[in-house]
Coordinates of C-alpha atoms in Angstrom, one line a residue:
Chain Z
M1 CA 0.0 0.0 0.0
A2 CA 1.1 3.6 -0.7
D3 CA 2.1 5.7 2.3
P4 CA 0.1 8.9 3.0
A5 CA 3.0 11.1 2.0
S6 CA 3.2 9.8 -1.6
L7 CA -0.5 9.8 -1.8
A8 CA -0.6 13.5 -1.0
L9 CA 2.1 14.0 -3.6
R10 CA 0.1 12.2 -6.3
A11 CA -3.0 14.3 -5.3
G12 CA -1.0 17.4 -5.7
E13 CA 0.3 16.4 -9.2
L14 CA -3.3 15.5 -10.2
A15 CA -4.6 18.9 -9.2
G16 CA -1.8 20.5 -11.2
D17 CA -2.7 18.5 -14.2
A18 CA -6.4 19.5 -13.9
G19 CA -5.3 23.1 -13.7
T20 CA -3.3 22.8 -16.9
L21 CA -6.2 21.1 -18.6
A22 CA -8.6 23.8 -17.6
R23 CA -6.3 26.5 -19.0
N24 CA -5.9 24.6 -22.2
L25 CA -9.7 24.3 -22.5
E26 CA -10.1 27.9 -21.9
A27 CA -7.7 28.8 -24.7
L28 CA -9.4 26.3 -27.0
S29 CA -12.8 27.8 -26.3
Q30 CA -11.5 31.2 -27.1
Q31 CA -10.1 30.0 -30.4
L32 CA -13.4 28.2 -31.2
A33 CA -15.3 31.4 -30.5
V34 CA -13.1 33.4 -32.9
A35 CA -13.4 30.6 -35.5
A36 CA -17.1 30.4 -35.2
Q37 CA -17.4 34.2 -35.7
Q38 CA -15.3 33.9 -38.8
A39 CA -17.4 31.0 -40.0
A40 CA -20.6 33.0 -39.5
H41 CA -19.2 35.5 -41.9
A42 CA -17.5 33.3 -44.4
G43 CA -19.7 30.2 -44.6
T44 CA -22.5 29.9 -47.2
P45 CA -25.8 28.4 -46.2
F46 CA -25.0 25.3 -48.3
V47 CA -21.8 24.6 -46.3
Y48 CA -23.7 25.0 -43.0
Q49 CA -26.4 22.6 -44.3
L50 CA -23.8 20.1 -45.5
T51 CA -22.3 20.2 -42.0
V52 CA -25.6 19.3 -40.5
F53 CA -26.2 16.6 -43.1
V54 CA -22.8 14.9 -42.6
L55 CA -23.2 14.9 -38.8
A56 CA -26.7 13.5 -39.0
V57 CA -25.5 10.7 -41.3
F58 CA -22.9 9.8 -38.6
V59 CA -25.5 9.9 -35.8
G60 CA -27.8 7.7 -38.0
Y61 CA -25.0 5.3 -38.7
Y62 CA -24.2 4.7 -35.0
V63 CA -27.7 4.7 -33.8
V64 CA -29.0 2.2 -36.4
W65 CA -26.2 -0.3 -35.9
R66 CA -27.4 -0.6 -32.3
V67 CA -30.9 -1.6 -33.3
T68 CA -31.5 -5.2 -32.6
P69 CA -32.1 -7.3 -35.7
A70 CA -35.4 -8.6 -34.2
L71 CA -36.8 -5.0 -34.5
H72 CA -35.7 -4.3 -38.1
S73 CA -39.3 -4.3 -39.3
P74 CA -40.5 -1.7 -36.8
L75 CA -37.3 0.2 -37.6
M76 CA -38.4 0.3 -41.2
S77 CA -41.9 1.4 -40.5
V78 CA -40.9 4.1 -38.0
T79 CA -38.2 5.6 -40.3
N80 CA -41.0 5.6 -42.9
A81 CA -43.2 7.6 -40.6
V82 CA -40.5 10.1 -39.6
S83 CA -39.4 10.6 -43.2
S84 CA -42.9 12.0 -43.7
V85 CA -41.6 15.0 -41.8
I86 CA -41.5 16.3 -45.4
I87 CA -45.0 17.4 -44.4
V88 CA -43.2 20.5 -43.0
G89 CA -42.3 21.6 -46.6
A90 CA -45.7 20.6 -47.8
M91 CA -47.4 22.8 -45.2
I92 CA -45.5 25.8 -46.3
A93 CA -46.5 25.3 -49.9
A94 CA -50.2 24.8 -48.8
G95 CA -50.0 27.9 -46.5
P96 CA -50.5 31.0 -48.7
A97 CA -53.9 32.7 -48.8
D98 CA -54.5 32.4 -52.5
I99 CA -55.2 29.3 -54.4
S100 CA -52.4 28.5 -56.8
F101 CA -50.7 25.5 -58.4
A102 CA -48.1 25.5 -55.6
K103 CA -50.9 25.5 -52.9
L104 CA -52.6 22.5 -54.6
M105 CA -49.3 20.6 -54.8
G106 CA -48.8 21.4 -51.1
F107 CA -52.3 20.1 -50.2
V108 CA -51.6 16.8 -52.1
A109 CA -48.3 16.5 -50.4
V110 CA -49.8 17.2 -46.9
T111 CA -52.4 14.5 -47.5
L112 CA -49.9 11.9 -48.7
A113 CA -47.5 12.6 -45.8
A114 CA -50.4 12.5 -43.3
V115 CA -51.3 9.0 -44.5
N116 CA -47.8 8.0 -43.9
I117 CA -47.4 9.6 -40.5
F118 CA -50.6 8.1 -39.1
G119 CA -50.1 4.8 -40.8
G120 CA -46.5 4.5 -40.0
F121 CA -46.7 5.3 -36.3
I122 CA -49.8 3.2 -35.7
V123 CA -48.4 0.1 -37.5
T124 CA -45.1 0.5 -35.6
Q125 CA -47.0 0.7 -32.3
R126 CA -49.0 -2.4 -33.3
M127 CA -45.9 -4.3 -34.0
L128 CA -44.0 -3.2 -30.9
Q129 CA -47.1 -4.1 -28.7
M130 CA -46.7 -7.7 -29.8
F131 CA -43.1 -8.1 -28.6
H132 CA -43.4 -9.8 -25.2
R133 CA -41.2 -11.8 -23.0
K134 CA -42.8 -14.7 -21.1
K135 CA -43.7 -13.8 -17.6
Chain I
M1 CA -43.3 32.7 -34.2
S2 CA -39.8 34.0 -34.6
E3 CA -37.3 32.2 -36.9
N4 CA -35.0 31.3 -34.0
L5 CA -37.8 29.8 -31.9
S6 CA -39.0 27.6 -34.8
A7 CA -35.4 26.6 -35.6
F8 CA -35.1 25.6 -31.9
L9 CA -38.3 23.6 -31.9
Y10 CA -37.2 21.8 -35.1
L11 CA -34.0 20.9 -33.3
V12 CA -36.1 19.4 -30.5
A13 CA -38.1 17.4 -33.0
S14 CA -34.9 16.1 -34.6
I15 CA -33.6 14.9 -31.2
C16 CA -37.0 13.2 -30.7
F17 CA -36.5 11.3 -34.0
I18 CA -33.0 10.2 -33.0
M19 CA -34.4 9.0 -29.7
A20 CA -37.1 7.1 -31.6
L21 CA -34.4 5.1 -33.4
R22 CA -32.3 4.8 -30.3
G23 CA -35.3 3.1 -28.5
L24 CA -35.3 0.3 -31.0
S25 CA -32.1 -1.2 -29.5
S26 CA -34.2 -3.4 -27.3
P27 CA -37.9 -4.5 -27.3
D28 CA -38.2 -3.1 -23.7
T29 CA -37.4 0.5 -24.8
A30 CA -38.9 0.4 -28.2
R31 CA -42.4 1.5 -27.3
G32 CA -41.0 4.5 -25.5
G33 CA -39.0 5.2 -28.6
N34 CA -42.1 5.3 -30.7
I35 CA -43.7 7.8 -28.4
Y36 CA -40.7 10.0 -28.9
G37 CA -41.2 9.7 -32.6
I38 CA -44.8 10.8 -32.4
A39 CA -43.9 13.6 -30.1
G40 CA -41.3 14.8 -32.5
M41 CA -43.8 14.8 -35.4
V42 CA -46.4 16.7 -33.4
I43 CA -43.8 19.3 -32.4
A44 CA -42.7 19.6 -36.1
V45 CA -46.2 20.0 -37.4
L46 CA -47.4 22.5 -34.7
T47 CA -44.3 24.6 -35.1
T48 CA -44.9 24.8 -38.9
L49 CA -48.5 25.9 -38.3
F50 CA -47.3 29.0 -36.5
I51 CA -44.6 30.2 -38.9
P52 CA -45.4 33.4 -40.8
Q53 CA -45.5 31.7 -44.2
V54 CA -48.6 29.7 -43.2
I55 CA -51.4 32.2 -43.5
S56 CA -54.4 30.1 -44.3
P57 CA -54.2 26.7 -42.6
W58 CA -57.5 25.3 -43.8
L59 CA -56.2 23.2 -46.7
I60 CA -53.5 21.8 -44.3
F61 CA -56.2 20.7 -41.8
L62 CA -58.2 19.1 -44.5
G63 CA -55.2 17.3 -45.8
I64 CA -54.2 16.0 -42.4
L65 CA -57.8 15.0 -41.7
I66 CA -58.2 13.0 -45.0
G67 CA -54.6 11.6 -44.9
G68 CA -54.8 10.8 -41.2
A69 CA -58.1 8.9 -41.6
I70 CA -56.9 6.8 -44.5
G71 CA -53.6 6.1 -42.8
S72 CA -55.1 5.1 -39.5
Y73 CA -57.7 2.9 -41.2
I74 CA -55.1 1.1 -43.2
A75 CA -52.7 0.7 -40.3
W76 CA -55.4 -0.9 -38.1
Q77 CA -56.7 -3.2 -40.8
I78 CA -53.5 -4.5 -42.2
Q79 CA -52.5 -8.1 -41.6
M80 CA -48.9 -8.6 -40.3
T81 CA -48.2 -10.9 -43.2
A82 CA -48.9 -8.1 -45.6
L83 CA -46.4 -5.8 -43.8
P84 CA -43.8 -5.7 -46.6
Q85 CA -46.3 -4.4 -49.2
L86 CA -47.7 -1.9 -46.8
V87 CA -44.2 -0.5 -46.1
A88 CA -43.5 -0.4 -49.9
A89 CA -46.8 1.5 -50.4
F90 CA -45.9 4.0 -47.7
H91 CA -42.5 4.6 -49.2
S92 CA -44.1 5.5 -52.5
L93 CA -46.1 8.2 -50.8
V94 CA -43.0 9.8 -49.3
G95 CA -41.6 9.8 -52.8
L96 CA -44.7 11.4 -54.4
A97 CA -44.9 14.0 -51.6
A98 CA -41.3 14.9 -52.3
V99 CA -42.1 15.4 -56.0
C100 CA -45.1 17.6 -55.1
V101 CA -43.0 19.8 -52.7
A102 CA -40.2 20.1 -55.2
S103 CA -42.7 21.2 -57.8
A104 CA -44.3 23.7 -55.5
A105 CA -40.9 25.1 -54.6
F106 CA -40.1 25.4 -58.3
V107 CA -43.2 27.4 -59.3
A108 CA -43.4 29.5 -56.0
P109 CA -39.9 29.7 -54.5
E110 CA -40.7 33.0 -52.8
A111 CA -42.9 31.1 -50.3
Y112 CA -39.8 29.3 -49.0
G113 CA -37.6 32.4 -49.1
I114 CA -35.2 30.8 -51.5
G115 CA -35.4 33.3 -54.3
L116 CA -37.7 34.6 -57.1
R117 CA -39.2 32.7 -60.0
G118 CA -36.9 32.9 -62.9
A119 CA -33.9 34.0 -60.8
L120 CA -33.2 31.0 -58.6
S121 CA -29.6 30.3 -57.7
G122 CA -27.8 27.3 -59.3
T123 CA -27.4 25.7 -55.9
S124 CA -31.1 25.9 -55.2
L125 CA -32.0 24.4 -58.5
A126 CA -29.5 21.6 -58.2
E127 CA -30.9 20.8 -54.7
M128 CA -34.4 20.9 -56.0
A129 CA -33.6 18.6 -58.9
L130 CA -32.0 16.2 -56.6
G131 CA -34.9 16.0 -54.2
L132 CA -37.3 15.7 -57.2
T133 CA -35.3 13.0 -58.9
I134 CA -34.8 10.8 -55.8
G135 CA -38.5 11.4 -54.9
A136 CA -39.8 10.3 -58.3
I137 CA -37.5 7.2 -58.4
T138 CA -38.7 6.3 -54.9
F139 CA -42.3 6.7 -56.0
T140 CA -42.4 4.4 -59.1
G141 CA -39.8 2.0 -57.6
S142 CA -42.0 1.5 -54.5
V143 CA -45.1 1.1 -56.6
V144 CA -43.4 -1.7 -58.5
A145 CA -42.2 -3.3 -55.3
F146 CA -45.7 -3.0 -53.9
A147 CA -47.3 -4.6 -57.0
K148 CA -44.8 -7.5 -56.8
L149 CA -45.3 -8.1 -53.1
Q150 CA -49.0 -7.9 -53.4
G151 CA -49.0 -10.4 -56.2
L152 CA -50.4 -7.9 -58.8
V153 CA -47.6 -8.7 -61.1
P154 CA -45.3 -11.8 -61.1
G155 CA -42.8 -11.5 -58.2
R156 CA -40.0 -13.0 -60.2
P157 CA -37.4 -10.7 -61.8
L158 CA -38.4 -9.4 -65.2
V159 CA -35.4 -9.2 -67.5
F160 CA -35.5 -7.8 -71.0
P161 CA -32.8 -7.2 -73.7
F162 CA -30.7 -4.0 -73.5
Q163 CA -31.8 -3.5 -69.9
H164 CA -28.5 -2.2 -68.6
P165 CA -27.5 0.0 -71.6
L166 CA -31.0 1.5 -71.5
N167 CA -30.8 2.3 -67.7
A168 CA -27.4 3.7 -68.1
A169 CA -28.5 5.9 -71.0
L170 CA -31.5 7.1 -69.0
G171 CA -29.2 7.9 -66.0
L172 CA -26.9 9.9 -68.2
L173 CA -29.8 11.7 -69.8
M174 CA -31.1 12.6 -66.3
I175 CA -27.8 14.1 -65.3
A176 CA -27.7 16.1 -68.5
L177 CA -31.2 17.4 -67.8
I178 CA -30.3 18.4 -64.2
I179 CA -27.4 20.4 -65.6
L180 CA -29.7 22.0 -68.2
L181 CA -32.2 22.8 -65.5
V182 CA -29.6 24.5 -63.4
L183 CA -28.5 26.6 -66.4
T184 CA -31.9 27.5 -67.8
E185 CA -34.6 27.1 -65.0
S186 CA -36.9 25.9 -67.8
T187 CA -40.3 24.5 -66.8
A188 CA -40.2 22.1 -69.8
V189 CA -36.9 20.6 -68.6
F190 CA -38.3 20.3 -65.1
A191 CA -41.4 18.4 -66.4
L192 CA -39.2 16.1 -68.6
L193 CA -37.0 15.4 -65.6
V194 CA -40.0 14.3 -63.6
L195 CA -41.1 11.9 -66.3
L196 CA -37.7 10.4 -66.9
S197 CA -37.1 9.9 -63.1
L198 CA -40.5 8.2 -62.9
A199 CA -39.5 5.9 -65.7
F200 CA -36.1 5.3 -64.2
G201 CA -37.5 4.2 -60.9
F202 CA -39.8 1.8 -62.7
L203 CA -37.0 0.2 -64.8
L204 CA -34.7 0.1 -61.8
I205 CA -36.9 -2.2 -59.7
V206 CA -38.6 -4.3 -62.3
P207 CA -35.7 -6.7 -62.8
I208 CA -35.3 -7.4 -59.1
G209 CA -37.7 -9.8 -57.4
G210 CA -38.3 -12.8 -55.1
A211 CA -35.9 -13.2 -52.3
D212 CA -34.2 -10.0 -53.2
M213 CA -37.2 -8.1 -52.0
P214 CA -35.7 -7.4 -48.5
V215 CA -32.9 -5.6 -50.2
V216 CA -35.3 -3.7 -52.5
I217 CA -37.5 -2.5 -49.6
S218 CA -34.5 -1.4 -47.5
M219 CA -33.1 0.4 -50.6
L220 CA -36.3 2.2 -51.2
N221 CA -36.5 3.0 -47.5
S222 CA -33.1 4.6 -47.9
Y223 CA -34.1 6.5 -51.0
S224 CA -37.2 7.9 -49.3
G225 CA -34.8 9.3 -46.6
W226 CA -32.5 10.9 -49.2
A227 CA -35.5 12.4 -51.0
A228 CA -36.5 14.1 -47.7
C229 CA -33.0 15.2 -47.4
G230 CA -32.9 16.7 -50.9
I231 CA -36.1 18.7 -50.1
G232 CA -34.5 19.8 -46.8
F233 CA -31.5 21.2 -48.7
T234 CA -33.9 22.9 -51.2
L235 CA -35.8 24.6 -48.4
S236 CA -32.8 25.1 -46.1
N237 CA -34.6 23.2 -43.4
S238 CA -32.3 21.4 -41.0
L239 CA -35.1 19.3 -39.5
L240 CA -35.7 17.7 -43.0
I241 CA -32.0 17.3 -43.6
I242 CA -31.3 15.6 -40.2
T243 CA -34.4 13.3 -40.5
G244 CA -33.7 12.5 -44.1
A245 CA -30.1 11.6 -43.3
L246 CA -31.2 9.4 -40.4
V247 CA -33.7 7.5 -42.5
G248 CA -31.3 7.4 -45.5
S249 CA -28.5 5.9 -43.5
S250 CA -30.9 3.5 -41.7
G251 CA -32.1 2.1 -45.0
A252 CA -28.5 1.9 -46.3
I253 CA -27.4 -0.1 -43.3
L254 CA -30.4 -2.4 -43.6
S255 CA -29.6 -3.0 -47.3
Y256 CA -26.0 -3.8 -46.4
I257 CA -27.1 -6.3 -43.7
M258 CA -29.5 -8.0 -46.1
C259 CA -26.8 -8.2 -48.8
R260 CA -24.4 -9.6 -46.3
G261 CA -27.1 -12.2 -45.4
M262 CA -27.0 -13.4 -49.0
N263 CA -23.3 -12.9 -49.6
R264 CA -24.0 -10.6 -52.5
S265 CA -22.9 -7.1 -53.3
I266 CA -25.5 -4.3 -53.6
F267 CA -24.5 -3.8 -57.2
N268 CA -25.2 -7.4 -57.9
V269 CA -28.7 -7.0 -56.5
I270 CA -29.4 -3.8 -58.3
L271 CA -28.4 -5.2 -61.6
G272 CA -31.1 -7.8 -61.0
G273 CA -32.2 -10.9 -62.7
F274 CA -31.0 -13.2 -60.0
G275 CA -32.4 -16.8 -60.1
T276 CA -33.6 -16.6 -63.7
A277 CA -30.5 -16.8 -65.8
G278 CA -27.5 -18.5 -64.0
G279 CA -28.9 -21.1 -61.7
A280 CA -32.1 -22.0 -63.4
A281 CA -31.4 -25.7 -63.9
P282 CA -31.4 -27.8 -60.7
T283 CA -27.8 -28.9 -60.1
G284 CA -26.5 -31.9 -58.3
P285 CA -26.3 -35.5 -59.4
G286 CA -29.5 -37.4 -60.0
G287 CA -32.0 -34.5 -59.8
A288 CA -35.5 -35.7 -59.6
D289 CA -35.0 -39.5 -59.4
R290 CA -33.2 -39.4 -56.1
L291 CA -35.1 -40.9 -53.2
V292 CA -36.5 -38.8 -50.4
K293 CA -38.0 -40.0 -47.2
S294 CA -41.4 -38.5 -46.6
G295 CA -43.4 -38.8 -43.5
S296 CA -46.8 -37.9 -42.0
A297 CA -47.8 -35.5 -39.3
E298 CA -48.0 -38.4 -36.9
D299 CA -44.4 -39.4 -37.6
A300 CA -43.2 -35.9 -37.1
A301 CA -45.2 -35.6 -33.8
F302 CA -43.6 -38.9 -32.6
I303 CA -40.1 -37.8 -33.4
M304 CA -40.5 -34.3 -31.8
K305 CA -42.2 -35.6 -28.7
N306 CA -39.3 -37.9 -28.0
A307 CA -36.7 -35.2 -28.6
S308 CA -35.2 -33.1 -25.9
S309 CA -34.7 -30.0 -28.0
V310 CA -36.2 -28.7 -31.2
I311 CA -35.1 -25.7 -33.2
I312 CA -37.7 -24.2 -35.5
V313 CA -36.5 -22.5 -38.7
P314 CA -39.3 -20.4 -40.2
G315 CA -39.1 -18.9 -43.7
Y316 CA -41.3 -17.0 -46.2
G317 CA -43.4 -20.2 -46.7
M318 CA -44.7 -19.8 -43.2
A319 CA -45.8 -16.3 -43.8
V320 CA -47.6 -17.3 -47.1
A321 CA -49.4 -20.1 -45.3
Q322 CA -50.2 -17.8 -42.3
A323 CA -48.9 -20.7 -40.2
Q324 CA -47.4 -18.7 -37.3
H325 CA -50.2 -19.2 -34.9
A326 CA -50.6 -22.9 -35.6
L327 CA -46.8 -23.2 -35.2
R328 CA -46.8 -21.6 -31.8
E329 CA -49.6 -23.9 -30.6
M330 CA -47.6 -26.8 -31.8
A331 CA -44.5 -25.5 -29.9
D332 CA -46.6 -25.0 -26.8
V333 CA -47.6 -28.6 -26.7
L334 CA -44.0 -29.7 -27.3
K335 CA -43.0 -27.5 -24.3
K336 CA -45.6 -29.2 -22.2
H337 CA -43.9 -32.5 -23.1
G338 CA -40.7 -31.1 -21.7
V339 CA -39.1 -30.3 -25.1
K340 CA -36.9 -27.2 -25.3
V341 CA -38.1 -25.2 -28.2
S342 CA -36.2 -22.3 -29.8
Y343 CA -36.5 -20.4 -33.1
A344 CA -33.7 -19.6 -35.5
I345 CA -34.0 -16.7 -37.9
H346 CA -31.9 -16.1 -41.0
P347 CA -31.3 -12.4 -41.8
V348 CA -33.0 -12.6 -45.1
A349 CA -35.9 -14.9 -44.1
G350 CA -39.2 -13.4 -45.3
R351 CA -39.7 -10.4 -47.6
M352 CA -38.5 -7.6 -45.4
P353 CA -35.9 -7.2 -42.7
G354 CA -37.2 -8.6 -39.4
H355 CA -40.3 -10.0 -41.0
M356 CA -40.2 -13.4 -39.3
N357 CA -39.6 -11.8 -35.8
V358 CA -42.8 -9.7 -36.2
L359 CA -44.8 -12.7 -37.3
L360 CA -43.6 -14.8 -34.4
A361 CA -44.3 -11.9 -32.0
E362 CA -47.8 -11.7 -33.5
A363 CA -48.3 -15.3 -32.6
A364 CA -47.2 -14.5 -29.0
V365 CA -43.9 -16.2 -29.2
S366 CA -41.7 -14.8 -26.4
Y367 CA -38.8 -12.9 -28.0
D368 CA -36.2 -14.5 -25.8
E369 CA -36.9 -17.8 -27.6
V370 CA -36.1 -16.3 -30.9
F371 CA -32.5 -16.2 -32.0
E372 CA -30.4 -14.7 -34.9
L373 CA -28.2 -16.8 -37.0
D374 CA -25.0 -16.0 -35.1
E375 CA -26.5 -16.7 -31.8
I376 CA -27.9 -20.1 -32.5
N377 CA -25.9 -21.7 -35.3
R378 CA -23.6 -23.6 -32.9
D379 CA -26.6 -25.2 -31.2
F380 CA -27.8 -27.2 -34.1
A381 CA -25.0 -29.8 -33.5
S382 CA -26.4 -30.5 -30.1
T383 CA -30.1 -30.4 -31.2
D384 CA -32.3 -33.4 -31.8
V385 CA -34.7 -32.0 -34.3
A386 CA -34.5 -29.0 -36.7
F387 CA -38.0 -28.2 -37.9
V388 CA -37.7 -26.2 -41.1
I389 CA -41.0 -24.6 -42.1
G390 CA -41.2 -22.6 -45.3
A391 CA -37.5 -22.0 -45.6
N392 CA -35.2 -23.7 -48.2
D393 CA -32.2 -21.8 -49.6
V394 CA -31.1 -20.5 -46.2
T395 CA -30.5 -24.1 -45.0
N396 CA -28.8 -25.4 -48.2
P397 CA -25.3 -26.8 -47.4
A398 CA -24.3 -26.2 -51.0
A399 CA -23.6 -22.7 -49.9
K400 CA -20.7 -24.0 -47.9
T401 CA -19.5 -26.9 -50.1
D402 CA -20.2 -26.2 -53.8
P403 CA -18.3 -23.3 -55.2
T404 CA -20.3 -23.5 -58.5
S405 CA -23.6 -22.9 -56.7
P406 CA -25.2 -19.5 -57.1
I407 CA -25.7 -19.3 -53.4
Y408 CA -22.1 -20.3 -52.6
G409 CA -20.7 -18.2 -49.7
M410 CA -24.1 -17.3 -48.3
P411 CA -24.2 -17.7 -44.5
I412 CA -26.6 -20.6 -43.8
L413 CA -28.3 -22.1 -40.8
D414 CA -26.5 -25.4 -40.1
V415 CA -29.7 -27.5 -39.8
E416 CA -27.9 -30.5 -41.3
R417 CA -26.0 -30.9 -38.0
A418 CA -29.1 -31.7 -36.1
K419 CA -29.9 -35.4 -35.5
T420 CA -33.1 -35.2 -37.5
V421 CA -34.2 -32.6 -40.0
L422 CA -37.9 -32.2 -40.7
F423 CA -38.8 -30.2 -43.8
V424 CA -42.3 -28.8 -44.1
K425 CA -42.7 -28.1 -47.8
R426 CA -45.4 -28.0 -50.4
S427 CA -43.5 -29.9 -53.0
M428 CA -40.0 -30.8 -54.1
A429 CA -39.7 -27.6 -56.1
S430 CA -36.4 -25.8 -55.6
G431 CA -36.1 -22.5 -53.7
Y432 CA -35.9 -19.0 -55.0
A433 CA -32.3 -19.4 -56.1
G434 CA -33.3 -22.3 -58.3
V435 CA -30.9 -24.6 -56.6
D436 CA -31.6 -28.2 -55.5
N437 CA -31.2 -28.7 -51.8
E438 CA -29.2 -31.9 -51.2
L439 CA -30.4 -31.9 -47.6
F440 CA -33.7 -33.4 -48.8
Y441 CA -32.0 -36.6 -49.8
R442 CA -30.1 -37.2 -46.6
D443 CA -30.9 -40.2 -44.4
N444 CA -31.6 -38.1 -41.4
T445 CA -34.1 -35.8 -43.2
M446 CA -37.8 -36.4 -43.4
M447 CA -40.0 -34.4 -45.8
L448 CA -43.4 -33.4 -44.6
F449 CA -45.3 -32.5 -47.7
G450 CA -48.3 -30.2 -47.4
D451 CA -49.5 -26.7 -46.5
A452 CA -47.5 -25.3 -43.6
K453 CA -50.5 -24.3 -41.5
K454 CA -52.3 -27.6 -42.0
M455 CA -49.2 -29.6 -41.2
C456 CA -48.7 -27.7 -37.9
E457 CA -52.3 -28.3 -36.9
D458 CA -52.1 -32.0 -37.7
I459 CA -48.9 -32.3 -35.7
F460 CA -50.6 -30.4 -32.9
K461 CA -53.5 -32.9 -33.0
A462 CA -51.2 -35.9 -33.1
L463 CA -49.3 -34.5 -30.1
E464 CA -52.4 -34.0 -27.9

């Protein structure tokens, strides 16, 4: 076992390390803030969207690999339901006050997406309700 | 509602969708996950209702009412065996909705704040074209997949001469049109692009069929996600981009898993025509004149009753015969007789990923009795009876031993290691891959000819 003196010494070193780390982090955050400010000026909307897209693909990749194979069918129906979030775009098209071709397109798209949203979530729920373990 | 607030709420909705997928890592958390998904969708729709561009919401309410009623009705009515075609049909709707939104954005871009008609930026037009093209391909591709699964058209792959050159030419033409659209913003080019994309989706899926359906459905699942993503880019909406990317990568991973389950590359599947050209003639010495041992339901009941463990291998045939309930009743009696029953599921069993698991769950089979290929394959060697019901190719030892077989290299369930193999089958016809299964002729195999459901009921009666 270590004696109290060396233990105290180690604790001291550790505290020192933590202090260094904190200073480094602070410097890093300052750099990031400056960089972010520059990005806000320099970046086009497309680059920003691409960033969001690539990060989301990575999140999707890691989350989906964790899905148990037994639930691949519900995965498919729930992704189908959530991809109907395209309804957001459809609602904007259907939103203006005057009737136009765009508004009609929006109405059709809202209806189609709504079929999917309700259908997709209900069928997923029905499937998941059936998965039981024996008591 | 301010732009910052709506962007924040869209972020919350995105997180909800991620949590919905996260929940599916285990059956215990999955139902909670679905609630997250619903919550995310409600947040997204309510937020959009209150943004300034939505002035008159009445058509939106009407659309949601009509669509919601139809969707709910279908979802409550549908039989679990018809799940693959339902999902295919739903995918087609996402595709069509994407086409509609892209068209709306093309004729009235000012509503989305992306520019003025006739003066759209190249980036906007390119993004629009991408969402439109993928959406249209998803739409017709899914309609074909639906028709095949529903039995409206023959499920087998349809091949025709000059298929690949035609598709390639069409693909190049579409790229040329997209470039032209970006340069000219012409309505005629836009309309032509829609038509060509629709045709392309049709031609893409027509040559793929049968047991490749799980890959097709996963692929279309992925496309529907990328379509949503394309629309998200067009409208500069990060919720759509994030959700589309999640769905797109999910479908891509499922396609990969399905391809791996068949030991084939995704290109091989997309090129299509599997099971019609190469392995059409049954291989193996002897063919039809080899002897098989066939038995009755009573024989099967006797063998299984005296076994100490039985592994059931379900396949698409079980789904077609709707035999899952009868099968579970049979298994219940076996368990009463002290037999250990478990289920082995091949990744590509059925017509969509996880199809068999849902059907067994529907028949109230506990999910801890159901195992994936990797988990259970070792157990066959120490098992008395392998009960194969409606599966064929996924048990064929030729995949391990015969390098000339079209299914060579495909991971299979090692049912041949069990002491006795019982095959429930309608006839001696070969499986989807067109390969003879030499297991049928082995001494320890007994064929049970007949309808899967009727056979299970007869065995059930014999066991009682």
